[in-house]
XYZ file of N, CA and C in Angstrom:
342
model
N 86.779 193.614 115.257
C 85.669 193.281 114.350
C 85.418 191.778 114.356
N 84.417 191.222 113.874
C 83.916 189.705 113.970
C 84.339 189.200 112.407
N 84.104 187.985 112.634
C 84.775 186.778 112.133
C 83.540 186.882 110.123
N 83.014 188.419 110.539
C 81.948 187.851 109.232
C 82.338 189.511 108.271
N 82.773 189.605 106.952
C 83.124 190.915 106.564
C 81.914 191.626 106.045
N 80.766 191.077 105.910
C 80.205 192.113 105.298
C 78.310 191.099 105.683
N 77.291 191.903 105.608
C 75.630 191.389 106.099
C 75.934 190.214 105.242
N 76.431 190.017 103.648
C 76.037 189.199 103.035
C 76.965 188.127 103.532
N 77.711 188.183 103.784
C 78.665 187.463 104.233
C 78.097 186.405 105.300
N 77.733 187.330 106.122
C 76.645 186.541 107.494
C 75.510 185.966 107.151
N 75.071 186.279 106.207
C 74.242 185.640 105.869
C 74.412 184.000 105.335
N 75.340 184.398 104.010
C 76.081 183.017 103.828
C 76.607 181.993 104.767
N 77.214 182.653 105.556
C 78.096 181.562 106.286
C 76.655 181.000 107.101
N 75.193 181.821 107.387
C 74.372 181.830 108.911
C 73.684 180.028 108.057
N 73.589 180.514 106.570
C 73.119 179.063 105.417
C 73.506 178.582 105.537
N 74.689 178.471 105.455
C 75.691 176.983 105.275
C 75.491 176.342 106.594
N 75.595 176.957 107.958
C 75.549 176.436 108.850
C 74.306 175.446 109.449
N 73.471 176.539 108.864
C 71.894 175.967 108.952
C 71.692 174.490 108.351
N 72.154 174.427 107.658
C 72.035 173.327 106.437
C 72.602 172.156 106.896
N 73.266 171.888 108.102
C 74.128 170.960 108.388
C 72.917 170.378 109.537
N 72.779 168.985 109.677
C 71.880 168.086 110.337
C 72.086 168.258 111.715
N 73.170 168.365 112.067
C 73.137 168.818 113.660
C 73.645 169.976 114.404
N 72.833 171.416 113.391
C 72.647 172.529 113.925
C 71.654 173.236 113.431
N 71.035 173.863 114.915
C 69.096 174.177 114.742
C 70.396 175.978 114.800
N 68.810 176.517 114.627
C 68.890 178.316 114.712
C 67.577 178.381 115.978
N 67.978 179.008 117.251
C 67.121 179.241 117.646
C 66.310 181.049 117.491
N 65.492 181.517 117.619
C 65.003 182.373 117.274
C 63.662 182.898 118.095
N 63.189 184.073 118.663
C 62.072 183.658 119.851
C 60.895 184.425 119.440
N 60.212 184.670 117.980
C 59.174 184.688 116.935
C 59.085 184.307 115.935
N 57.807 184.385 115.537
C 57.246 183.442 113.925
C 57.710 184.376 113.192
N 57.907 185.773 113.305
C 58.455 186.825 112.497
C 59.854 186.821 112.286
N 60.843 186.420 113.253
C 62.169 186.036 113.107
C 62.152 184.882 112.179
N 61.522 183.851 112.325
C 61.607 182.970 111.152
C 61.364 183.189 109.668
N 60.092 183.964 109.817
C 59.710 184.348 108.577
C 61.407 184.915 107.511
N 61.452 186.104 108.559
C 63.080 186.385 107.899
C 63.742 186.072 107.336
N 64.411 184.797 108.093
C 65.247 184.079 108.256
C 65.055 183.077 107.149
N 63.998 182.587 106.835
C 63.380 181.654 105.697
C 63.544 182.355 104.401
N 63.239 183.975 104.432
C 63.796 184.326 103.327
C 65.255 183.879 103.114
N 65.904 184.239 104.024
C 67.439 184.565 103.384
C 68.096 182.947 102.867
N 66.948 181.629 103.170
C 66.903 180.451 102.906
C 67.685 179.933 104.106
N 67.467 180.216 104.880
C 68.108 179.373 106.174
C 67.004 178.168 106.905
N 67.501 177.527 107.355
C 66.949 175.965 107.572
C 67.257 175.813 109.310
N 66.523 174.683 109.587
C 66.702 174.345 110.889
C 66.606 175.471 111.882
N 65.394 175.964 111.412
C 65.306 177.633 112.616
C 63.871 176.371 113.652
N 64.364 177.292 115.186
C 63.358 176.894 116.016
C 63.146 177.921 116.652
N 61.782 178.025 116.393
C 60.940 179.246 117.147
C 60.692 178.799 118.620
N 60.896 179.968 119.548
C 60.667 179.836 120.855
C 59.299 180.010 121.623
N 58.597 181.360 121.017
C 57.376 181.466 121.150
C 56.423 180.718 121.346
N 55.823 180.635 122.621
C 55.058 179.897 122.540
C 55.244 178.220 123.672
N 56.361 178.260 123.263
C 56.589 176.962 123.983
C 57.721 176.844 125.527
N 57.461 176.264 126.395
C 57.829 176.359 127.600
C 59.732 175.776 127.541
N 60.669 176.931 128.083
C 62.377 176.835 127.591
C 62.794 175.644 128.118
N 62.445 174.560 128.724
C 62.571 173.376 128.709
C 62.447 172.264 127.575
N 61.160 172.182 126.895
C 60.746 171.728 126.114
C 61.414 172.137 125.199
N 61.458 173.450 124.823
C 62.870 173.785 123.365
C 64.340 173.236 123.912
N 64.749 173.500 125.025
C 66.051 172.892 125.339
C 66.046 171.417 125.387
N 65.415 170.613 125.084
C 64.764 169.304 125.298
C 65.465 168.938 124.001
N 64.136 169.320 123.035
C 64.057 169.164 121.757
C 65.679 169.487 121.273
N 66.099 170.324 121.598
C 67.837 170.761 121.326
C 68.623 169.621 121.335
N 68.755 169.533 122.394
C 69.663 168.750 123.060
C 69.453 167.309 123.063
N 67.847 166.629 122.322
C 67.872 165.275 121.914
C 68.261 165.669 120.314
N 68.247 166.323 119.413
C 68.420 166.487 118.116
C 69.915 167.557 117.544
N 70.825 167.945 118.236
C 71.873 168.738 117.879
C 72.683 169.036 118.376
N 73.924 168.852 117.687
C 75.089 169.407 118.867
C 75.538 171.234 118.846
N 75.128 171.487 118.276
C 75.117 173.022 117.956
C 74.082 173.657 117.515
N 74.423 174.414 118.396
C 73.093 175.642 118.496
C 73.258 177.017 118.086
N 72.700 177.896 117.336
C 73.164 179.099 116.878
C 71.869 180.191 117.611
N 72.250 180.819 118.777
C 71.141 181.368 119.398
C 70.973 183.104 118.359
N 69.746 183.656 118.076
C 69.650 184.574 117.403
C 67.849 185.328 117.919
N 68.314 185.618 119.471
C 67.454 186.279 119.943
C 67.766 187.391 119.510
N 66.629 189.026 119.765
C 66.707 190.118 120.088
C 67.255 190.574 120.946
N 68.265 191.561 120.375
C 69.902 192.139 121.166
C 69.433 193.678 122.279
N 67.795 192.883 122.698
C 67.262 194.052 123.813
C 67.836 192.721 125.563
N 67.262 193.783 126.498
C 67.440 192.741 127.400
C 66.727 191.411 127.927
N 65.771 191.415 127.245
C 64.931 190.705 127.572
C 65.436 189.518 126.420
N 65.564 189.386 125.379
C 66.950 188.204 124.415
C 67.854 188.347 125.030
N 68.956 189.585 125.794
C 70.187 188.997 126.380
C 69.825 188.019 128.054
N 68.674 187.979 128.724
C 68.689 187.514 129.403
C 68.388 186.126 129.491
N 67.602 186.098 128.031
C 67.132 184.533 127.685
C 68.496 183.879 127.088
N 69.438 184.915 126.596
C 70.287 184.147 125.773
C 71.326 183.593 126.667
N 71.309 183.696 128.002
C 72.291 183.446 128.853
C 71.497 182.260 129.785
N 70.561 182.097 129.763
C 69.626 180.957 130.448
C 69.710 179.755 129.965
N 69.554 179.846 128.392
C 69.646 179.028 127.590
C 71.405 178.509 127.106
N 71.926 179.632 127.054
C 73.346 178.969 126.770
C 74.004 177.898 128.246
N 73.636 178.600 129.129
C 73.774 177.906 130.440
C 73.119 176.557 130.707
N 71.822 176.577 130.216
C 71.560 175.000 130.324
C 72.362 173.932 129.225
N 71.921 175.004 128.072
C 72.510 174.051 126.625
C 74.607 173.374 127.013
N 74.907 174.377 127.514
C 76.139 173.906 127.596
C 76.415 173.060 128.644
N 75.901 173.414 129.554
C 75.808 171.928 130.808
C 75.495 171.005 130.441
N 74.843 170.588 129.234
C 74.488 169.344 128.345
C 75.573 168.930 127.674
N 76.876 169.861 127.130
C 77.531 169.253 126.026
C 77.525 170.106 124.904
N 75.869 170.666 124.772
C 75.833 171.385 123.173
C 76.715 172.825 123.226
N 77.341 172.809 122.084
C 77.600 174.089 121.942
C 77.102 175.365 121.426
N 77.176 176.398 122.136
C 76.539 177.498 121.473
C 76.946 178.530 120.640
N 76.559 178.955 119.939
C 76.978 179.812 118.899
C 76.206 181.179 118.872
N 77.330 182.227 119.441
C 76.560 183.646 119.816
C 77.424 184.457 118.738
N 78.171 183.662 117.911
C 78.971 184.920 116.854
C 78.117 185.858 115.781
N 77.174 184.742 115.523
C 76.140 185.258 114.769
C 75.462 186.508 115.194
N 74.833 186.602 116.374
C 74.252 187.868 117.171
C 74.800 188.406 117.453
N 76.542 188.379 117.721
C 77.249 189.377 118.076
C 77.361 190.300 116.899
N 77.367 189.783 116.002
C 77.833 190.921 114.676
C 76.739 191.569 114.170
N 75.536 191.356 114.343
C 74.843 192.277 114.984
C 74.098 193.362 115.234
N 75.015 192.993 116.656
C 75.411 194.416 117.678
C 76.749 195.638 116.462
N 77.123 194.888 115.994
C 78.085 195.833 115.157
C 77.293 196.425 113.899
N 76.278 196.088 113.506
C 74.642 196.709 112.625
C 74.355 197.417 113.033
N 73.948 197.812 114.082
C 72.706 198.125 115.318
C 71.662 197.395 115.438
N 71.620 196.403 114.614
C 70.058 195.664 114.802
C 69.577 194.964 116.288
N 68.659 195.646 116.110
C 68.370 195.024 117.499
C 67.137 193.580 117.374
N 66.222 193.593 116.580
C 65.043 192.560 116.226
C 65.670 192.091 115.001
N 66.171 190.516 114.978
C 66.021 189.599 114.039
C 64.808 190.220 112.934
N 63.650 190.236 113.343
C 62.910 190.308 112.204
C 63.221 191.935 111.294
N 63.866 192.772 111.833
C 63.755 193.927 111.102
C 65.380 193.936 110.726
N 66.293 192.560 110.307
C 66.658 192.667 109.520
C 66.902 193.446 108.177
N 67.716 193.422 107.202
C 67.903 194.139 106.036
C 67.364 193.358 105.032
């Protein structure tokens, strides 16, 4: 089992983390944010829209940690491995504990959260 005991739990710890100046949430819709803004989480960066350079850019001049929280279909596991691969050849670290637990939900879309 993962490092989080219970949704609320993940949630808490996903805040606290958010809240700290040098760690973004990445996320790859305005609807994942929307979410995510409920549960009061901070420092979310939407992917949509903008070319994965330019977000890895923006990353990697502004944070040393990154909390990736794509959609747990293949098309998020393939981005989430593109991106951890550049981000970490930089230095930044990534943070997939969050999305792993999850996979232990069934959730598959950030936005259809609980």
């Amino acid at each position: 089992m993962s490092e989080f005991q219970s949704f609320g739990d993940w949630k808490e710890k996903l805040r606290e983390e958010s809240t700290k100046s040098d760690v973004c949430v990445l996320v790859e819709g305005i609807n994942d944010l929307r979410k995510l803004s409920n549960y009061g989480i901070k420092n979310v960066i939407v992917l949509k829209g903008q070319r994965f350079y330019d977000v890895a850019e923006k990353i990697l001049e502004n944070y040393s940690k990154v909390i990736i929280l794509f959609d747990l279909d293949k098309h998020g596991n393939k981005m989430v491995q593109q991106f951890k691969k550049i981000l970490e050849n930089e230095g930044t670290e990534v943070d997939l504990s969050f999305r792993e637990f999850l996979k232990d939900l069934n959730v598959e879309e950030i936005e259809n959260l609980p």
